[in-house]
Amino acid sequence: MKTSMNTLAMAAFAFALLFAATVYGADGKRYTLTMTGQDAEGLPSTNAMHKIADEVKARTDGKVRIKVYPSNQLGEAKLQYQGIMDGSIDMMLGYLDPTYSQAFDVTTIPFLASNYDEIAYIASKESNCYKLFEENCAATDMVFLGFFLNGVNGIFSVKDLGDYQDPDARKTALIRIANSVTYKMGIEAMGYPTVTIPWPDTYTSLQTGVMDGMTGIPSYMVDQNFGDIAKYFLPLDMFMETNAILISPVTRDSLPKEYMDIIQQVVDEVSAESLKTTEANVNAGIESLRAKNVTILPFSNEDRDRVARRVREKTAGALLDYFGKDILDKVQEDIANAGKAR
């Protein structure tokens, strides 16, 4: 029993060291931060985390070092949010679901944007959506630093997707969605039944028929994670795949302002770069799926506009009930301004 207690104590000590928000060097001016992510190595979002770490280290002359933990190594999403709130995790780049505020669902309103120029405006600091993330992160003890755009989401499946051109046609393919009311609205408005299954269980759920397909990740992530079993991919582009870049208020308040300014500057640059590269990443993912003999279902811009109009009609009332008039008015203002920015 004594050995067991010692082992537990050592494990607890190691755990505390890993999650220490700020570690000071002998000169009192060195900081080591933890940064958590949900995606695997090799993906643009994880590459961005490494770039943030490298740039911050270089620009602070090594005084601020960021240790990157991708692939949910520090726990599933809710544990990551809680770590940011209490300071046991310093930074995060990942999907921010509406657990703490429905405002975090605004960027996944179905067919919110119709092209990458409009997406760029909505993800910019000038937009109301950006301000809603700032305000609601602050209200839940998180500091929002910016968006990282992963791309736009289609639907992939191991089963025929039916008459995907007709949102009013009832389909049988069961589609997995993220923990998001707006994802549910959009996919069910397309005529598909939905299910929410934890990410680690998605692959086996597809293999065993627990679900038939999935939305919520761009084409290149489909290729990396499910390219060997996917049979169909629909480039629907219904949802923006915007990840949030966060820092803990505890960490922000413990860092000298000059270092926080550098972190924000680097995040701004990485965010801007993601807006420029995401379209190429999405297109490359589609071509890689095609090369693996995944059927890319025909879906033109005209098809998308027609389907989008019907989905918007079908979801208008539910969106108003969910968000309320104040938030939806701000979103509509963004849509109008995004159109002018093209």
C-alpha angles and dihedrals in degrees: 000000000000092000090049092053091048090050091051091049092051091048091050091050092050090048091051091050092050093053098039103135097212128016118191124211125222091275091053091237105088122097131191115195132188120227120192129199139180101216131080129256114279096035120115094248093053091043086054091054090053090047091052089051094048095046095046091050092050096046094047093046090244095307093118117044124180121204111208121218111182130175095048091292090154094049139288122309100278091051088052092052090049091049090055090049097050097035098245087117118041105199140009139190112191151090112313108207124201095259091119101026135010086218087079087069095062095093091054096055104134112268092353091157129028100202143011094265090059090046089053091056094046090051093048127099090248094065129094090229090061091049091048090056091048094049097043094044089053090050090055098045097262130115115223112214100174149293128289110203113218094178136257127311131239130173124263124189147173090218133059109277095216122216096349090167091069115062090192094057113100114237133195102208108111109224125203115223135185122257092281134120092210093053088053092048094050099046094043089048085058088058099255127126113234139213133186113223126170113261095243089058098049099092096050090041089059092047094050098041096248085129133008104209147349146223129192103079130076123247097266091055089049087052094050098043105028107014092116096057105026114108103176135031123189112197091213097152089201098142134041110231098219119168121197123232109212140178127195116253087226090058094043091053093048096052124083111253092245090060093046089051090053092049091051092047092052092047090050090054094047091047092051091048091053090058090056098046105036097084091055090047092051093048092047090051091054092050091049090052090049089053088055089056094254107153110243103209114225111253119159128196088255090053090050093050092049095047091044092055091053094045090050090051092050095047101039097096095043092049091052091050092048103044103023127228097283096059094039091051088055091049091049089051089053091050091052093047092045089056091052091048094061 
